[in-house]
């Protein structure tokens, strides 16, 4: 988390459509980082099974912090790939988090999601346009698609899926967000949010 500002530019109840619009935006980055960040909340055994099939090497952990009798942090000590359903169910809900090479498994990840919140983040650089005060920012630029949420900071489950563009707050961010939103048939939905 840092100084970027996130603008919601598309919202829908169709996860496939949200993902497709986010991919259209990713294609507009002048440069895209080699790795994408993936995160998903897993609420059911079936959610875990689908996600393990897509992301066998992801880090799987308890969704909420669990502590022992002395207040110590308890880590998940279960092999989610081989655990029987009843054993796995006792540990739910979980989350999965990983980085993957950009353009490899993101579509399969989106298709494997259940009803939990999830996100894909692609960082990169927007094309610089000094004539309208739009400059690239390696720390701030990128695209995020949030499944079952409307806040860039993963706060509060909704039925909607939201696509965000991220950029520096002082470098023509709103103008850029409006142009990018229009390019995918969307519009800026509300003011800027804290990004990454």
Short mmCIF file of C-alpha atoms in Angstrom, two decimals:
data_model
loop_
_atom_site.label_atom_id
_atom_site.label_comp_id
_atom_site.label_asym_id
_atom_site.label_seq_id
_atom_site.Cartn_x
_atom_site.Cartn_y
_atom_site.Cartn_z
CA UNK A 1 0.00 0.00 0.00
CA UNK A 2 1.31 3.41 -0.81
CA UNK A 3 0.60 6.61 -2.58
CA UNK A 4 -1.43 5.49 -5.56
CA UNK A 5 -5.01 6.46 -6.13
CA UNK A 6 -7.46 3.90 -7.42
CA UNK A 7 -10.41 4.91 -9.57
CA UNK A 8 -13.28 2.47 -10.06
CA UNK A 9 -13.99 2.50 -13.80
CA UNK A 10 -16.31 -0.46 -14.33
CA UNK A 11 -18.72 -2.40 -12.11
CA UNK A 12 -20.90 -5.41 -12.90
CA UNK A 13 -22.39 -8.56 -11.38
CA UNK A 14 -20.78 -10.60 -14.21
CA UNK A 15 -17.30 -11.73 -13.11
CA UNK A 16 -16.33 -12.79 -16.63
CA UNK A 17 -17.17 -9.33 -17.96
CA UNK A 18 -15.22 -7.60 -15.19
CA UNK A 19 -12.19 -9.76 -15.93
CA UNK A 20 -12.43 -9.07 -19.68
CA UNK A 21 -12.57 -5.29 -19.12
CA UNK A 22 -9.57 -5.47 -16.79
CA UNK A 23 -7.59 -7.38 -19.43
CA UNK A 24 -8.45 -4.66 -21.96
CA UNK A 25 -7.00 -2.09 -19.58
CA UNK A 26 -3.91 -4.19 -18.88
CA UNK A 27 -3.23 -4.21 -22.63
CA UNK A 28 -3.07 -0.41 -22.54
CA UNK A 29 -0.17 -0.31 -20.09
CA UNK A 30 3.00 0.87 -21.83
CA UNK A 31 4.83 -1.68 -19.67
CA UNK A 32 3.39 -4.45 -17.53
CA UNK A 33 5.31 -6.11 -14.70
CA UNK A 34 6.35 -9.69 -15.29
CA UNK A 35 4.28 -10.93 -12.35
CA UNK A 36 0.63 -10.51 -11.37
CA UNK A 37 -0.63 -10.66 -7.77
CA UNK A 38 -3.54 -13.01 -7.04
CA UNK A 39 -5.61 -13.27 -3.87
CA UNK A 40 -8.79 -15.22 -3.09
CA UNK A 41 -10.96 -15.97 -0.08
CA UNK A 42 -12.00 -19.63 -0.05
CA UNK A 43 -15.20 -20.39 1.84
CA UNK A 44 -15.99 -23.97 0.81
CA UNK A 45 -14.16 -27.23 0.22
CA UNK A 46 -15.09 -26.93 -3.46
CA UNK A 47 -13.53 -23.43 -3.58
CA UNK A 48 -10.28 -24.84 -2.21
CA UNK A 49 -10.26 -27.79 -4.61
CA UNK A 50 -10.78 -25.55 -7.65
CA UNK A 51 -8.09 -23.11 -6.50
CA UNK A 52 -5.51 -25.80 -5.74
CA UNK A 53 -6.00 -27.11 -9.28
CA UNK A 54 -5.10 -23.65 -10.64
CA UNK A 55 -2.58 -22.52 -8.00
CA UNK A 56 -0.94 -25.58 -6.43
CA UNK A 57 2.04 -23.52 -5.22
CA UNK A 58 0.04 -20.67 -3.64
CA UNK A 59 0.28 -19.88 0.05
CA UNK A 60 -2.89 -21.13 1.75
CA UNK A 61 -3.65 -19.72 5.19
CA UNK A 62 -6.49 -19.06 7.60
CA UNK A 63 -8.63 -16.14 6.45
CA UNK A 64 -8.80 -14.74 10.00
CA UNK A 65 -5.87 -14.80 12.41
CA UNK A 66 -6.09 -17.70 14.81
CA UNK A 67 -4.29 -17.78 18.14
CA UNK A 68 -3.46 -20.50 20.63
CA UNK A 69 -3.95 -20.52 24.40
CA UNK A 70 -0.80 -18.43 25.00
CA UNK A 71 -1.76 -15.92 22.30
CA UNK A 72 0.62 -17.40 19.75
CA UNK A 73 -0.24 -17.22 16.06
CA UNK A 74 -1.47 -20.54 14.68
CA UNK A 75 -0.47 -21.31 11.09
CA UNK A 76 -2.35 -23.70 8.83
CA UNK A 77 -0.59 -27.06 9.09
CA UNK A 78 -2.75 -28.93 6.61
CA UNK A 79 -1.82 -29.95 3.07
CA UNK A 80 -4.85 -28.51 1.31
CA UNK A 81 -4.10 -30.44 -1.88
CA UNK A 82 -4.41 -33.86 -0.22
CA UNK A 83 -6.64 -33.28 2.80
CA UNK A 84 -9.96 -35.09 2.97
CA UNK A 85 -13.04 -32.92 2.74
CA UNK A 86 -14.00 -33.28 6.41
CA UNK A 87 -10.51 -32.30 7.59
CA UNK A 88 -10.40 -29.36 5.20
CA UNK A 89 -13.86 -28.15 6.19
CA UNK A 90 -12.76 -27.81 9.81
CA UNK A 91 -10.16 -25.22 8.74
CA UNK A 92 -12.37 -23.01 6.59
CA UNK A 93 -12.44 -20.22 5.60
CA UNK A 94 -8.99 -19.95 4.04
CA UNK A 95 -7.31 -17.59 1.66
CA UNK A 96 -4.85 -18.14 -1.18
CA UNK A 97 -2.21 -15.66 -2.22
CA UNK A 98 0.55 -15.81 -4.80
CA UNK A 99 2.38 -14.10 -7.63
CA UNK A 100 2.28 -15.65 -11.08
CA UNK A 101 3.87 -14.78 -14.42
CA UNK A 102 1.62 -12.23 -16.10
CA UNK A 103 -0.66 -13.73 -18.72
CA UNK A 104 -0.43 -17.33 -17.52
CA UNK A 105 -3.20 -18.42 -15.13
CA UNK A 106 -5.23 -15.29 -14.42
CA UNK A 107 -8.19 -16.35 -16.59
CA UNK A 108 -8.28 -19.81 -15.00
CA UNK A 109 -7.99 -18.19 -11.56
CA UNK A 110 -11.00 -15.95 -12.27
CA UNK A 111 -13.01 -18.93 -13.51
CA UNK A 112 -12.19 -20.93 -10.35
CA UNK A 113 -13.45 -18.32 -7.89
CA UNK A 114 -16.33 -18.95 -5.54
CA UNK A 115 -18.33 -16.39 -3.57
CA UNK A 116 -15.40 -15.03 -1.55
CA UNK A 117 -13.67 -11.73 -2.30
CA UNK A 118 -10.72 -12.01 -4.68
CA UNK A 119 -8.46 -9.81 -6.74
CA UNK A 120 -5.97 -9.70 -9.56
CA UNK A 121 -3.41 -6.89 -9.68
CA UNK A 122 -1.29 -6.01 -12.67
CA UNK A 123 1.30 -3.31 -12.02
CA UNK A 124 3.06 -1.46 -14.78
CA UNK A 125 3.40 1.95 -16.40
CA UNK A 126 0.73 3.97 -18.15
CA UNK A 127 1.93 5.75 -21.30
CA UNK A 128 3.39 9.16 -20.42
CA UNK A 129 1.59 12.15 -21.92
CA UNK A 130 3.42 15.27 -20.69
CA UNK A 131 1.27 17.58 -22.81
CA UNK A 132 -1.68 16.84 -20.50
CA UNK A 133 0.39 16.30 -17.33
CA UNK A 134 0.06 12.52 -17.34
CA UNK A 135 3.29 10.86 -16.28
CA UNK A 136 4.09 7.22 -15.63
CA UNK A 137 4.78 6.11 -12.06
CA UNK A 138 6.47 2.77 -11.44
CA UNK A 139 5.17 2.62 -7.86
CA UNK A 140 1.60 3.56 -8.58
CA UNK A 141 0.36 2.57 -12.07
CA UNK A 142 -1.67 -0.51 -12.84
CA UNK A 143 -4.99 -2.34 -13.07
CA UNK A 144 -6.93 -4.19 -10.40
CA UNK A 145 -10.02 -6.32 -10.77
CA UNK A 146 -11.81 -6.97 -7.50
CA UNK A 147 -14.34 -9.77 -7.34
CA UNK A 148 -17.21 -9.30 -4.87
CA UNK A 149 -16.11 -5.86 -3.79
CA UNK A 150 -16.26 -2.15 -4.49
CA UNK A 151 -13.35 -0.89 -2.37
CA UNK A 152 -9.78 -1.13 -3.68
CA UNK A 153 -8.64 -2.06 -0.17
CA UNK A 154 -10.76 -5.26 -0.05
CA UNK A 155 -13.25 -3.94 2.44
CA UNK A 156 -16.81 -5.27 2.45
CA UNK A 157 -18.28 -8.08 0.35
CA UNK A 158 -20.77 -7.17 -2.38
CA UNK A 159 -22.40 -8.95 -5.30
CA UNK A 160 -20.53 -6.62 -7.66
CA UNK A 161 -17.13 -6.96 -9.29
CA UNK A 162 -15.16 -3.75 -9.79
CA UNK A 163 -12.32 -2.79 -12.11
CA UNK A 164 -9.89 -0.11 -10.94
CA UNK A 165 -7.13 1.85 -12.60
CA UNK A 166 -4.31 2.96 -10.35
CA UNK A 167 -2.03 5.92 -10.77
CA UNK A 168 -0.22 8.67 -8.93
CA UNK A 169 -2.55 11.13 -7.25
CA UNK A 170 -0.81 14.24 -8.54
CA UNK A 171 -0.15 13.33 -12.16
CA UNK A 172 -3.36 13.78 -14.13
CA UNK A 173 -4.90 10.74 -12.46
CA UNK A 174 -8.55 11.68 -12.85
CA UNK A 175 -8.16 12.64 -16.51
CA UNK A 176 -6.32 9.40 -17.23
CA UNK A 177 -8.95 7.39 -15.34
CA UNK A 178 -11.73 9.03 -17.35
CA UNK A 179 -9.98 8.26 -20.64
CA UNK A 180 -9.25 4.65 -19.65
CA UNK A 181 -12.81 4.14 -18.42
CA UNK A 182 -14.20 5.44 -21.73
CA UNK A 183 -11.89 3.07 -23.65
CA UNK A 184 -13.66 0.05 -22.11
CA UNK A 185 -17.18 1.47 -22.14
CA UNK A 186 -17.06 2.45 -18.48
CA UNK A 187 -16.94 5.63 -16.46
CA UNK A 188 -15.27 6.85 -13.31
CA UNK A 189 -17.47 5.69 -10.43
CA UNK A 190 -16.94 8.03 -7.50
CA UNK A 191 -13.83 9.69 -6.18
CA UNK A 192 -10.34 8.31 -5.78
CA UNK A 193 -9.66 5.57 -3.25
CA UNK A 194 -6.43 4.64 -1.51
CA UNK A 195 -4.58 2.30 -3.84
CA UNK A 196 -1.45 0.27 -3.29
#
